[in-house]
């Protein structure tokens, strides 16, 4: 009985998943140890945005990839017309690679990135 109830709740939550329209993801890239923004350095961010679109089985049916470079003050911002889930892949000289993901619940999401220095 408990398993049936848990399964029902899980399926209900999954069925309610929808794309959020006109989303913006923004944040600051920090040095994990100094807690200061990484400034004046070329930092490439690959953001892949997954969307349900018109998927008949409610799985991720489409995705869009954007590559951006962080601003001189460590800030970044990227927009998509719709999405439900994004992945981040961040790389720059002198720091370890950063890979993470985020479920999109709001039109505007803030996701700060902490990079670990290699030295």
Backbone as XML, in Angstrom:
<?xml version="1.0"?>
<chain id="A" units="angstrom">
  <residue number="1" name="UNK">
    <atom name="N" x="0.827" y="-1.197" z="0.000"/>
    <atom name="CA" x="0.000" y="0.000" z="0.000"/>
    <atom name="C" x="0.872" y="1.261" z="0.000"/>
  </residue>
  <residue number="2" name="UNK">
    <atom name="N" x="1.896" y="1.288" z="0.877"/>
    <atom name="CA" x="2.771" y="2.453" z="0.932"/>
    <atom name="C" x="3.499" y="2.644" z="-0.394"/>
  </residue>
  <residue number="3" name="UNK">
    <atom name="N" x="3.958" y="1.532" z="-0.971"/>
    <atom name="CA" x="4.666" y="1.623" z="-2.247"/>
    <atom name="C" x="3.755" y="2.157" z="-3.342"/>
  </residue>
  <residue number="4" name="UNK">
    <atom name="N" x="2.509" y="1.746" z="-3.335"/>
    <atom name="CA" x="1.552" y="2.230" z="-4.335"/>
    <atom name="C" x="1.322" y="3.726" z="-4.182"/>
  </residue>
  <residue number="5" name="UNK">
    <atom name="N" x="1.212" y="4.174" z="-2.936"/>
    <atom name="CA" x="1.013" y="5.598" z="-2.676"/>
    <atom name="C" x="2.236" y="6.399" z="-3.116"/>
  </residue>
  <residue number="6" name="UNK">
    <atom name="N" x="3.432" y="5.917" z="-2.794"/>
    <atom name="CA" x="4.652" y="6.606" z="-3.205"/>
    <atom name="C" x="4.769" y="6.661" z="-4.726"/>
  </residue>
  <residue number="7" name="UNK">
    <atom name="N" x="4.433" y="5.568" z="-5.383"/>
    <atom name="CA" x="4.469" y="5.537" z="-6.839"/>
    <atom name="C" x="3.482" y="6.550" z="-7.419"/>
  </residue>
  <residue number="8" name="UNK">
    <atom name="N" x="2.290" y="6.612" z="-6.863"/>
    <atom name="CA" x="1.283" y="7.568" z="-7.325"/>
    <atom name="C" x="1.776" y="9.003" z="-7.156"/>
  </residue>
  <residue number="9" name="UNK">
    <atom name="N" x="2.340" y="9.324" z="-6.001"/>
    <atom name="CA" x="2.842" y="10.676" z="-5.746"/>
    <atom name="C" x="3.958" y="11.015" z="-6.730"/>
  </residue>
  <residue number="10" name="UNK">
    <atom name="N" x="4.886" y="10.089" z="-6.933"/>
    <atom name="CA" x="5.982" y="10.309" z="-7.870"/>
    <atom name="C" x="5.454" y="10.558" z="-9.282"/>
  </residue>
  <residue number="11" name="UNK">
    <atom name="N" x="4.543" y="9.722" z="-9.746"/>
    <atom name="CA" x="3.995" y="9.880" z="-11.092"/>
    <atom name="C" x="3.213" y="11.185" z="-11.227"/>
  </residue>
  <residue number="12" name="UNK">
    <atom name="N" x="2.498" y="11.571" z="-10.173"/>
    <atom name="CA" x="1.755" y="12.829" z="-10.199"/>
    <atom name="C" x="2.701" y="14.016" z="-10.322"/>
  </residue>
  <residue number="13" name="UNK">
    <atom name="N" x="3.765" y="14.004" z="-9.547"/>
    <atom name="CA" x="4.733" y="15.102" z="-9.600"/>
    <atom name="C" x="5.380" y="15.168" z="-10.976"/>
  </residue>
  <residue number="14" name="UNK">
    <atom name="N" x="5.764" y="14.033" z="-11.507"/>
    <atom name="CA" x="6.394" y="14.002" z="-12.825"/>
    <atom name="C" x="5.430" y="14.474" z="-13.915"/>
  </residue>
  <residue number="15" name="UNK">
    <atom name="N" x="4.167" y="14.149" z="-13.777"/>
    <atom name="CA" x="3.177" y="14.558" z="-14.778"/>
    <atom name="C" x="2.952" y="16.066" z="-14.760"/>
  </residue>
  <residue number="16" name="UNK">
    <atom name="N" x="3.267" y="16.701" z="-13.643"/>
    <atom name="CA" x="3.060" y="18.141" z="-13.521"/>
    <atom name="C" x="4.224" y="18.951" z="-14.091"/>
  </residue>
  <residue number="17" name="UNK">
    <atom name="N" x="5.299" y="18.300" z="-14.478"/>
    <atom name="CA" x="6.452" y="19.006" z="-15.010"/>
    <atom name="C" x="6.090" y="19.685" z="-16.323"/>
  </residue>
  <residue number="18" name="UNK">
    <atom name="N" x="6.440" y="20.943" z="-16.437"/>
    <atom name="CA" x="6.208" y="21.698" z="-17.659"/>
    <atom name="C" x="7.406" y="22.592" z="-17.898"/>
  </residue>
  <residue number="19" name="UNK">
    <atom name="N" x="7.516" y="23.042" z="-19.141"/>
    <atom name="CA" x="8.546" y="24.017" z="-19.462"/>
    <atom name="C" x="8.173" y="25.369" z="-18.871"/>
  </residue>
  <residue number="20" name="UNK">
    <atom name="N" x="9.176" y="26.108" z="-18.441"/>
    <atom name="CA" x="8.991" y="27.488" z="-18.013"/>
    <atom name="C" x="9.324" y="28.356" z="-19.229"/>
  </residue>
  <residue number="21" name="UNK">
    <atom name="N" x="8.490" y="29.333" z="-19.509"/>
    <atom name="CA" x="8.667" y="30.198" z="-20.678"/>
    <atom name="C" x="9.597" y="31.365" z="-20.359"/>
  </residue>
  <residue number="22" name="UNK">
    <atom name="N" x="10.366" y="31.786" z="-21.359"/>
    <atom name="CA" x="11.220" y="32.980" z="-21.280"/>
    <atom name="C" x="12.086" y="32.998" z="-20.025"/>
  </residue>
  <residue number="23" name="UNK">
    <atom name="N" x="12.998" y="32.060" z="-19.928"/>
    <atom name="CA" x="13.828" y="31.951" z="-18.728"/>
    <atom name="C" x="15.167" y="32.666" z="-18.903"/>
  </residue>
  <residue number="24" name="UNK">
    <atom name="N" x="15.664" y="33.173" z="-17.791"/>
    <atom name="CA" x="16.996" y="33.769" z="-17.733"/>
    <atom name="C" x="17.738" y="33.115" z="-16.581"/>
  </residue>
  <residue number="25" name="UNK">
    <atom name="N" x="18.938" y="32.655" z="-16.872"/>
    <atom name="CA" x="19.799" y="32.061" z="-15.847"/>
    <atom name="C" x="20.983" y="33.002" z="-15.705"/>
  </residue>
  <residue number="26" name="UNK">
    <atom name="N" x="21.258" y="33.412" z="-14.485"/>
    <atom name="CA" x="22.361" y="34.343" z="-14.271"/>
    <atom name="C" x="23.090" y="33.993" z="-12.988"/>
  </residue>
  <residue number="27" name="UNK">
    <atom name="N" x="24.268" y="34.553" z="-12.844"/>
    <atom name="CA" x="25.033" y="34.312" z="-11.636"/>
    <atom name="C" x="26.413" y="34.923" z="-11.733"/>
  </residue>
  <residue number="28" name="UNK">
    <atom name="N" x="27.231" y="34.561" z="-10.774"/>
    <atom name="CA" x="28.610" y="35.042" z="-10.696"/>
    <atom name="C" x="29.515" y="33.827" z="-10.580"/>
  </residue>
  <residue number="29" name="UNK">
    <atom name="N" x="30.668" y="33.892" z="-11.246"/>
    <atom name="CA" x="31.665" y="32.830" z="-11.135"/>
    <atom name="C" x="32.662" y="33.254" z="-10.062"/>
  </residue>
  <residue number="30" name="UNK">
    <atom name="N" x="32.774" y="32.424" z="-9.010"/>
    <atom name="CA" x="33.633" y="32.711" z="-7.867"/>
    <atom name="C" x="34.815" y="31.753" z="-7.806"/>
  </residue>
  <residue number="31" name="UNK">
    <atom name="N" x="35.883" y="32.205" z="-7.141"/>
    <atom name="CA" x="36.962" y="31.316" z="-6.726"/>
    <atom name="C" x="36.466" y="30.649" z="-5.445"/>
  </residue>
  <residue number="32" name="UNK">
    <atom name="N" x="36.449" y="29.337" z="-5.411"/>
    <atom name="CA" x="35.870" y="28.607" z="-4.274"/>
    <atom name="C" x="36.565" y="28.920" z="-2.953"/>
  </residue>
  <residue number="33" name="UNK">
    <atom name="N" x="37.872" y="29.194" z="-2.979"/>
    <atom name="CA" x="38.603" y="29.395" z="-1.730"/>
    <atom name="C" x="38.663" y="30.850" z="-1.283"/>
  </residue>
  <residue number="34" name="UNK">
    <atom name="N" x="38.776" y="31.788" z="-2.213"/>
    <atom name="CA" x="38.825" y="33.200" z="-1.818"/>
    <atom name="C" x="37.424" y="33.799" z="-1.716"/>
  </residue>
  <residue number="35" name="UNK">
    <atom name="N" x="36.438" y="33.118" z="-2.305"/>
    <atom name="CA" x="35.047" y="33.582" z="-2.336"/>
    <atom name="C" x="34.896" y="34.918" z="-3.065"/>
  </residue>
  <residue number="36" name="UNK">
    <atom name="N" x="35.874" y="35.248" z="-3.914"/>
    <atom name="CA" x="35.814" y="36.481" z="-4.702"/>
    <atom name="C" x="35.463" y="36.138" z="-6.145"/>
  </residue>
  <residue number="37" name="UNK">
    <atom name="N" x="34.752" y="37.049" z="-6.818"/>
    <atom name="CA" x="34.457" y="36.815" z="-8.237"/>
    <atom name="C" x="35.749" y="36.697" z="-9.043"/>
  </residue>
  <residue number="38" name="UNK">
    <atom name="N" x="35.740" y="35.824" z="-10.028"/>
    <atom name="CA" x="36.891" y="35.692" z="-10.919"/>
    <atom name="C" x="36.712" y="36.739" z="-12.011"/>
  </residue>
  <residue number="39" name="UNK">
    <atom name="N" x="37.602" y="37.732" z="-12.015"/>
    <atom name="CA" x="37.475" y="38.870" z="-12.924"/>
    <atom name="C" x="38.564" y="38.839" z="-13.987"/>
  </residue>
  <residue number="40" name="UNK">
    <atom name="N" x="38.271" y="39.512" z="-15.094"/>
    <atom name="CA" x="39.242" y="39.734" z="-16.164"/>
    <atom name="C" x="39.930" y="38.453" z="-16.623"/>
  </residue>
  <residue number="41" name="UNK">
    <atom name="N" x="39.168" y="37.402" z="-16.759"/>
    <atom name="CA" x="39.679" y="36.115" z="-17.226"/>
    <atom name="C" x="38.648" y="35.537" z="-18.183"/>
  </residue>
  <residue number="42" name="UNK">
    <atom name="N" x="39.116" y="34.944" z="-19.257"/>
    <atom name="CA" x="38.180" y="34.334" z="-20.198"/>
    <atom name="C" x="37.702" y="33.014" z="-19.609"/>
  </residue>
  <residue number="43" name="UNK">
    <atom name="N" x="36.424" y="32.955" z="-19.295"/>
    <atom name="CA" x="35.806" y="31.753" z="-18.735"/>
    <atom name="C" x="34.673" y="31.362" z="-19.669"/>
  </residue>
  <residue number="44" name="UNK">
    <atom name="N" x="34.782" y="30.199" z="-20.252"/>
    <atom name="CA" x="33.739" y="29.719" z="-21.148"/>
    <atom name="C" x="32.718" y="28.882" z="-20.406"/>
  </residue>
  <residue number="45" name="UNK">
    <atom name="N" x="31.461" y="29.174" z="-20.622"/>
    <atom name="CA" x="30.377" y="28.404" z="-20.010"/>
    <atom name="C" x="29.518" y="27.820" z="-21.127"/>
  </residue>
  <residue number="46" name="UNK">
    <atom name="N" x="29.362" y="26.518" z="-21.100"/>
    <atom name="CA" x="28.439" y="25.852" z="-22.026"/>
    <atom name="C" x="27.199" y="25.510" z="-21.215"/>
  </residue>
  <residue number="47" name="UNK">
    <atom name="N" x="26.063" y="26.061" z="-21.605"/>
    <atom name="CA" x="24.804" y="25.798" z="-20.913"/>
    <atom name="C" x="23.871" y="25.096" z="-21.889"/>
  </residue>
  <residue number="48" name="UNK">
    <atom name="N" x="23.410" y="23.929" z="-21.488"/>
    <atom name="CA" x="22.498" y="23.147" z="-22.321"/>
    <atom name="C" x="21.135" y="23.148" z="-21.641"/>
  </residue>
  <residue number="49" name="UNK">
    <atom name="N" x="20.129" y="23.628" z="-22.346"/>
    <atom name="CA" x="18.781" y="23.758" z="-21.798"/>
    <atom name="C" x="17.880" y="22.692" z="-22.414"/>
  </residue>
  <residue number="50" name="UNK">
    <atom name="N" x="17.320" y="21.853" z="-21.571"/>
    <atom name="CA" x="16.433" y="20.775" z="-22.015"/>
    <atom name="C" x="14.990" y="21.194" z="-21.810"/>
  </residue>
  <residue number="51" name="UNK">
    <atom name="N" x="14.132" y="20.831" z="-22.763"/>
    <atom name="CA" x="12.714" y="21.178" z="-22.659"/>
    <atom name="C" x="11.846" y="19.993" z="-23.051"/>
  </residue>
  <residue number="52" name="UNK">
    <atom name="N" x="10.648" y="19.987" z="-22.511"/>
    <atom name="CA" x="9.692" y="18.937" z="-22.834"/>
    <atom name="C" x="9.103" y="19.149" z="-24.217"/>
  </residue>
  <residue number="53" name="UNK">
    <atom name="N" x="8.890" y="20.408" z="-24.588"/>
    <atom name="CA" x="8.284" y="20.698" z="-25.886"/>
    <atom name="C" x="6.929" y="20.024" z="-25.999"/>
  </residue>
  <residue number="54" name="UNK">
    <atom name="N" x="6.688" y="19.343" z="-27.086"/>
    <atom name="CA" x="5.424" y="18.638" z="-27.309"/>
    <atom name="C" x="5.593" y="17.135" z="-27.148"/>
  </residue>
  <residue number="55" name="UNK">
    <atom name="N" x="6.451" y="16.730" z="-26.260"/>
    <atom name="CA" x="6.731" y="15.309" z="-26.066"/>
    <atom name="C" x="5.481" y="14.568" z="-25.597"/>
  </residue>
  <residue number="56" name="UNK">
    <atom name="N" x="5.076" y="13.511" z="-26.306"/>
    <atom name="CA" x="3.880" y="12.766" z="-25.908"/>
    <atom name="C" x="4.079" y="11.963" z="-24.622"/>
  </residue>
  <residue number="57" name="UNK">
    <atom name="N" x="5.321" y="11.605" z="-24.314"/>
    <atom name="CA" x="5.560" y="10.798" z="-23.109"/>
    <atom name="C" x="6.168" y="11.615" z="-21.968"/>
  </residue>
  <residue number="58" name="UNK">
    <atom name="N" x="6.145" y="12.939" z="-22.091"/>
    <atom name="CA" x="6.632" y="13.865" z="-21.069"/>
    <atom name="C" x="8.102" y="13.662" z="-20.727"/>
  </residue>
  <residue number="59" name="UNK">
    <atom name="N" x="8.888" y="13.264" z="-21.717"/>
    <atom name="CA" x="10.331" y="13.201" z="-21.533"/>
    <atom name="C" x="10.936" y="14.430" z="-22.212"/>
  </residue>
  <residue number="60" name="UNK">
    <atom name="N" x="12.202" y="14.704" z="-21.915"/>
    <atom name="CA" x="12.855" y="15.841" z="-22.555"/>
    <atom name="C" x="12.957" y="15.560" z="-24.043"/>
  </residue>
  <residue number="61" name="UNK">
    <atom name="N" x="12.333" y="16.401" z="-24.843"/>
    <atom name="CA" x="12.245" y="16.154" z="-26.281"/>
    <atom name="C" x="13.184" y="17.044" z="-27.095"/>
  </residue>
  <residue number="62" name="UNK">
    <atom name="N" x="13.572" y="18.165" z="-26.545"/>
    <atom name="CA" x="14.393" y="19.118" z="-27.287"/>
    <atom name="C" x="15.449" y="19.699" z="-26.357"/>
  </residue>
  <residue number="63" name="UNK">
    <atom name="N" x="16.529" y="20.197" z="-26.955"/>
    <atom name="CA" x="17.510" y="20.927" z="-26.159"/>
    <atom name="C" x="18.186" y="21.982" z="-27.021"/>
  </residue>
  <residue number="64" name="UNK">
    <atom name="N" x="18.747" y="22.953" z="-26.344"/>
    <atom name="CA" x="19.432" y="24.062" z="-26.998"/>
    <atom name="C" x="20.725" y="24.312" z="-26.235"/>
  </residue>
  <residue number="65" name="UNK">
    <atom name="N" x="21.808" y="24.531" z="-26.958"/>
    <atom name="CA" x="23.105" y="24.779" z="-26.334"/>
    <atom name="C" x="23.523" y="26.215" z="-26.613"/>
  </residue>
  <residue number="66" name="UNK">
    <atom name="N" x="23.981" y="26.892" z="-25.563"/>
    <atom name="CA" x="24.544" y="28.235" z="-25.720"/>
    <atom name="C" x="25.903" y="28.255" z="-25.044"/>
  </residue>
  <residue number="67" name="UNK">
    <atom name="N" x="26.834" y="28.910" z="-25.701"/>
    <atom name="CA" x="28.166" y="29.094" z="-25.138"/>
    <atom name="C" x="28.342" y="30.594" z="-24.880"/>
  </residue>
  <residue number="68" name="UNK">
    <atom name="N" x="28.743" y="30.914" z="-23.669"/>
    <atom name="CA" x="28.908" y="32.323" z="-23.313"/>
    <atom name="C" x="30.256" y="32.517" z="-22.644"/>
  </residue>
  <residue number="69" name="UNK">
    <atom name="N" x="30.702" y="33.753" z="-22.606"/>
    <atom name="CA" x="31.936" y="34.111" z="-21.910"/>
    <atom name="C" x="31.556" y="35.042" z="-20.771"/>
  </residue>
  <residue number="70" name="UNK">
    <atom name="N" x="32.126" y="34.787" z="-19.616"/>
    <atom name="CA" x="31.822" y="35.565" z="-18.411"/>
    <atom name="C" x="32.329" y="36.994" z="-18.582"/>
  </residue>
  <residue number="71" name="UNK">
    <atom name="N" x="31.580" y="37.947" z="-18.054"/>
    <atom name="CA" x="31.954" y="39.355" z="-18.118"/>
    <atom name="C" x="33.169" y="39.675" z="-17.262"/>
  </residue>
  <residue number="72" name="UNK">
    <atom name="N" x="33.685" y="40.880" z="-17.415"/>
    <atom name="CA" x="34.903" y="41.287" z="-16.711"/>
    <atom name="C" x="34.729" y="41.321" z="-15.199"/>
  </residue>
  <residue number="73" name="UNK">
    <atom name="N" x="33.499" y="41.357" z="-14.717"/>
    <atom name="CA" x="33.248" y="41.385" z="-13.270"/>
    <atom name="C" x="32.839" y="40.021" z="-12.715"/>
  </residue>
  <residue number="74" name="UNK">
    <atom name="N" x="32.931" y="38.963" z="-13.543"/>
    <atom name="CA" x="32.583" y="37.616" z="-13.088"/>
    <atom name="C" x="31.131" y="37.243" z="-13.303"/>
  </residue>
  <residue number="75" name="UNK">
    <atom name="N" x="30.313" y="38.174" z="-13.797"/>
    <atom name="CA" x="28.882" y="37.901" z="-14.011"/>
    <atom name="C" x="28.636" y="37.191" z="-15.333"/>
  </residue>
  <residue number="76" name="UNK">
    <atom name="N" x="27.560" y="36.419" z="-15.355"/>
    <atom name="CA" x="27.089" y="35.846" z="-16.614"/>
    <atom name="C" x="25.568" y="35.869" z="-16.617"/>
  </residue>
  <residue number="77" name="UNK">
    <atom name="N" x="24.997" y="35.841" z="-17.805"/>
    <atom name="CA" x="23.547" y="35.795" z="-17.968"/>
    <atom name="C" x="23.251" y="35.180" z="-19.326"/>
  </residue>
  <residue number="78" name="UNK">
    <atom name="N" x="22.254" y="34.308" z="-19.370"/>
    <atom name="CA" x="21.848" y="33.669" z="-20.616"/>
    <atom name="C" x="20.340" y="33.469" z="-20.579"/>
  </residue>
  <residue number="79" name="UNK">
    <atom name="N" x="19.701" y="33.596" z="-21.734"/>
    <atom name="CA" x="18.243" y="33.446" z="-21.813"/>
    <atom name="C" x="17.868" y="32.362" z="-22.821"/>
  </residue>
  <residue number="80" name="UNK">
    <atom name="N" x="16.759" y="31.697" z="-22.530"/>
    <atom name="CA" x="16.186" y="30.682" z="-23.412"/>
    <atom name="C" x="14.691" y="30.958" z="-23.528"/>
  </residue>
  <residue number="81" name="UNK">
    <atom name="N" x="14.093" y="30.585" z="-24.663"/>
    <atom name="CA" x="12.658" y="30.832" z="-24.826"/>
    <atom name="C" x="11.818" y="29.924" z="-23.935"/>
  </residue>
  <residue number="82" name="UNK">
    <atom name="N" x="12.314" y="28.741" z="-23.628"/>
    <atom name="CA" x="11.634" y="27.862" z="-22.669"/>
    <atom name="C" x="12.591" y="26.771" z="-22.235"/>
  </residue>
  <residue number="83" name="UNK">
    <atom name="N" x="12.283" y="26.157" z="-21.097"/>
    <atom name="CA" x="13.127" y="25.081" z="-20.607"/>
    <atom name="C" x="12.632" y="24.539" z="-19.288"/>
  </residue>
  <residue number="84" name="UNK">
    <atom name="N" x="13.178" y="23.381" z="-18.914"/>
    <atom name="CA" x="12.804" y="22.735" z="-17.663"/>
    <atom name="C" x="14.025" y="22.301" z="-16.857"/>
  </residue>
  <residue number="85" name="UNK">
    <atom name="N" x="15.169" y="22.134" z="-17.537"/>
    <atom name="CA" x="16.360" y="21.581" z="-16.900"/>
    <atom name="C" x="17.574" y="22.099" z="-17.662"/>
  </residue>
  <residue number="86" name="UNK">
    <atom name="N" x="18.596" y="22.566" z="-16.951"/>
    <atom name="CA" x="19.810" y="23.028" z="-17.622"/>
    <atom name="C" x="21.032" y="22.346" z="-17.029"/>
  </residue>
  <residue number="87" name="UNK">
    <atom name="N" x="22.046" y="22.170" z="-17.872"/>
    <atom name="CA" x="23.329" y="21.649" z="-17.405"/>
    <atom name="C" x="24.398" y="22.699" z="-17.676"/>
  </residue>
  <residue number="88" name="UNK">
    <atom name="N" x="25.388" y="22.749" z="-16.791"/>
    <atom name="CA" x="26.492" y="23.695" z="-16.893"/>
    <atom name="C" x="27.790" y="22.924" z="-17.084"/>
  </residue>
  <residue number="89" name="UNK">
    <atom name="N" x="28.634" y="23.412" z="-17.975"/>
    <atom name="CA" x="29.975" y="22.868" z="-18.168"/>
    <atom name="C" x="30.896" y="24.078" z="-18.284"/>
  </residue>
  <residue number="90" name="UNK">
    <atom name="N" x="31.729" y="24.290" z="-17.259"/>
    <atom name="CA" x="32.543" y="25.501" z="-17.176"/>
    <atom name="C" x="34.018" y="25.119" z="-17.153"/>
  </residue>
  <residue number="91" name="UNK">
    <atom name="N" x="34.816" y="25.822" z="-17.958"/>
    <atom name="CA" x="36.250" y="25.545" z="-17.999"/>
    <atom name="C" x="37.028" y="26.835" z="-18.222"/>
  </residue>
  <residue number="92" name="UNK">
    <atom name="N" x="38.179" y="26.930" z="-17.560"/>
    <atom name="CA" x="39.106" y="28.038" z="-17.768"/>
    <atom name="C" x="40.476" y="27.623" z="-17.255"/>
  </residue>
  <residue number="93" name="UNK">
    <atom name="N" x="41.513" y="28.262" z="-17.756"/>
    <atom name="CA" x="42.875" y="27.944" z="-17.325"/>
    <atom name="C" x="43.045" y="28.229" z="-15.837"/>
  </residue>
  <residue number="94" name="UNK">
    <atom name="N" x="43.751" y="27.338" z="-15.156"/>
    <atom name="CA" x="44.072" y="27.536" z="-13.750"/>
    <atom name="C" x="43.023" y="27.044" z="-12.776"/>
  </residue>
  <residue number="95" name="UNK">
    <atom name="N" x="41.901" y="26.543" z="-13.279"/>
    <atom name="CA" x="40.816" y="26.063" z="-12.420"/>
    <atom name="C" x="40.325" y="24.707" z="-12.912"/>
  </residue>
  <residue number="96" name="UNK">
    <atom name="N" x="39.798" y="23.920" z="-11.992"/>
    <atom name="CA" x="39.209" y="22.637" z="-12.349"/>
    <atom name="C" x="37.899" y="22.833" z="-13.096"/>
  </residue>
  <residue number="97" name="UNK">
    <atom name="N" x="37.548" y="21.849" z="-13.871"/>
    <atom name="CA" x="36.301" y="21.885" z="-14.638"/>
    <atom name="C" x="35.108" y="21.782" z="-13.687"/>
  </residue>
  <residue number="98" name="UNK">
    <atom name="N" x="34.039" y="22.486" z="-14.010"/>
    <atom name="CA" x="32.823" y="22.511" z="-13.188"/>
    <atom name="C" x="31.672" y="21.982" z="-14.030"/>
  </residue>
  <residue number="99" name="UNK">
    <atom name="N" x="30.998" y="20.962" z="-13.527"/>
    <atom name="CA" x="29.820" y="20.416" z="-14.198"/>
    <atom name="C" x="28.709" y="20.319" z="-13.162"/>
  </residue>
  <residue number="100" name="UNK">
    <atom name="N" x="27.527" y="20.843" z="-13.513"/>
    <atom name="CA" x="26.408" y="20.818" z="-12.581"/>
    <atom name="C" x="25.105" y="20.922" z="-13.375"/>
  </residue>
  <residue number="101" name="UNK">
    <atom name="N" x="23.990" y="20.765" z="-12.675"/>
    <atom name="CA" x="22.687" y="20.865" z="-13.329"/>
    <atom name="C" x="21.697" y="21.581" z="-12.415"/>
  </residue>
  <residue number="102" name="UNK">
    <atom name="N" x="20.592" y="22.025" z="-13.020"/>
    <atom name="CA" x="19.604" y="22.814" z="-12.296"/>
    <atom name="C" x="18.233" y="22.600" z="-12.921"/>
  </residue>
  <residue number="103" name="UNK">
    <atom name="N" x="17.240" y="22.284" z="-12.092"/>
    <atom name="CA" x="15.857" y="22.258" z="-12.567"/>
    <atom name="C" x="15.349" y="23.687" z="-12.594"/>
  </residue>
  <residue number="104" name="UNK">
    <atom name="N" x="14.668" y="24.057" z="-13.649"/>
    <atom name="CA" x="14.159" y="25.418" z="-13.806"/>
    <atom name="C" x="12.735" y="25.471" z="-13.267"/>
  </residue>
  <residue number="105" name="UNK">
    <atom name="N" x="12.533" y="26.303" z="-12.246"/>
    <atom name="CA" x="11.210" y="26.455" z="-11.641"/>
    <atom name="C" x="10.633" y="27.849" z="-11.836"/>
  </residue>
  <residue number="106" name="UNK">
    <atom name="N" x="11.489" y="28.810" z="-12.150"/>
    <atom name="CA" x="11.071" y="30.208" z="-12.259"/>
    <atom name="C" x="11.598" y="30.818" z="-13.549"/>
  </residue>
  <residue number="107" name="UNK">
    <atom name="N" x="11.015" y="31.928" z="-13.943"/>
    <atom name="CA" x="11.477" y="32.627" z="-15.147"/>
    <atom name="C" x="12.901" y="33.130" z="-14.985"/>
  </residue>
  <residue number="108" name="UNK">
    <atom name="N" x="13.281" y="33.456" z="-13.766"/>
    <atom name="CA" x="14.640" y="33.917" z="-13.503"/>
    <atom name="C" x="15.260" y="33.041" z="-12.419"/>
  </residue>
  <residue number="109" name="UNK">
    <atom name="N" x="16.384" y="32.434" z="-12.756"/>
    <atom name="CA" x="17.098" y="31.563" z="-11.817"/>
    <atom name="C" x="18.505" y="32.114" z="-11.624"/>
  </residue>
  <residue number="110" name="UNK">
    <atom name="N" x="18.979" y="32.109" z="-10.386"/>
    <atom name="CA" x="20.353" y="32.505" z="-10.093"/>
    <atom name="C" x="21.139" y="31.253" z="-9.740"/>
  </residue>
  <residue number="111" name="UNK">
    <atom name="N" x="22.260" y="31.081" z="-10.417"/>
    <atom name="CA" x="23.120" y="29.923" z="-10.166"/>
    <atom name="C" x="24.570" y="30.404" z="-10.155"/>
  </residue>
  <residue number="112" name="UNK">
    <atom name="N" x="25.120" y="30.597" z="-8.949"/>
    <atom name="CA" x="26.516" y="30.994" z="-8.825"/>
    <atom name="C" x="27.404" y="29.766" z="-8.991"/>
  </residue>
  <residue number="113" name="UNK">
    <atom name="N" x="28.587" y="29.988" z="-9.530"/>
    <atom name="CA" x="29.504" y="28.901" z="-9.859"/>
    <atom name="C" x="30.788" y="29.082" z="-9.065"/>
  </residue>
  <residue number="114" name="UNK">
    <atom name="N" x="31.197" y="28.056" z="-8.325"/>
    <atom name="CA" x="32.446" y="28.067" z="-7.567"/>
    <atom name="C" x="33.471" y="27.208" z="-8.288"/>
  </residue>
  <residue number="115" name="UNK">
    <atom name="N" x="34.554" y="27.841" z="-8.762"/>
    <atom name="CA" x="35.621" y="27.098" z="-9.423"/>
    <atom name="C" x="36.758" y="26.844" z="-8.445"/>
  </residue>
  <residue number="116" name="UNK">
    <atom name="N" x="37.325" y="25.653" z="-8.507"/>
    <atom name="CA" x="38.417" y="25.266" z="-7.611"/>
    <atom name="C" x="39.749" y="25.506" z="-8.315"/>
  </residue>
  <residue number="117" name="UNK">
    <atom name="N" x="40.635" y="26.339" z="-7.705"/>
    <atom name="CA" x="41.945" y="26.585" z="-8.316"/>
    <atom name="C" x="42.769" y="25.295" z="-8.364"/>
  </residue>
  <residue number="118" name="UNK">
    <atom name="N" x="43.604" y="25.167" z="-9.392"/>
    <atom name="CA" x="44.433" y="23.973" z="-9.543"/>
    <atom name="C" x="45.737" y="24.054" z="-8.760"/>
  </residue>
  <residue number="119" name="UNK">
    <atom name="N" x="46.135" y="25.215" z="-8.318"/>
    <atom name="CA" x="47.412" y="25.349" z="-7.603"/>
    <atom name="C" x="47.265" y="25.206" z="-6.120"/>
  </residue>
</chain>
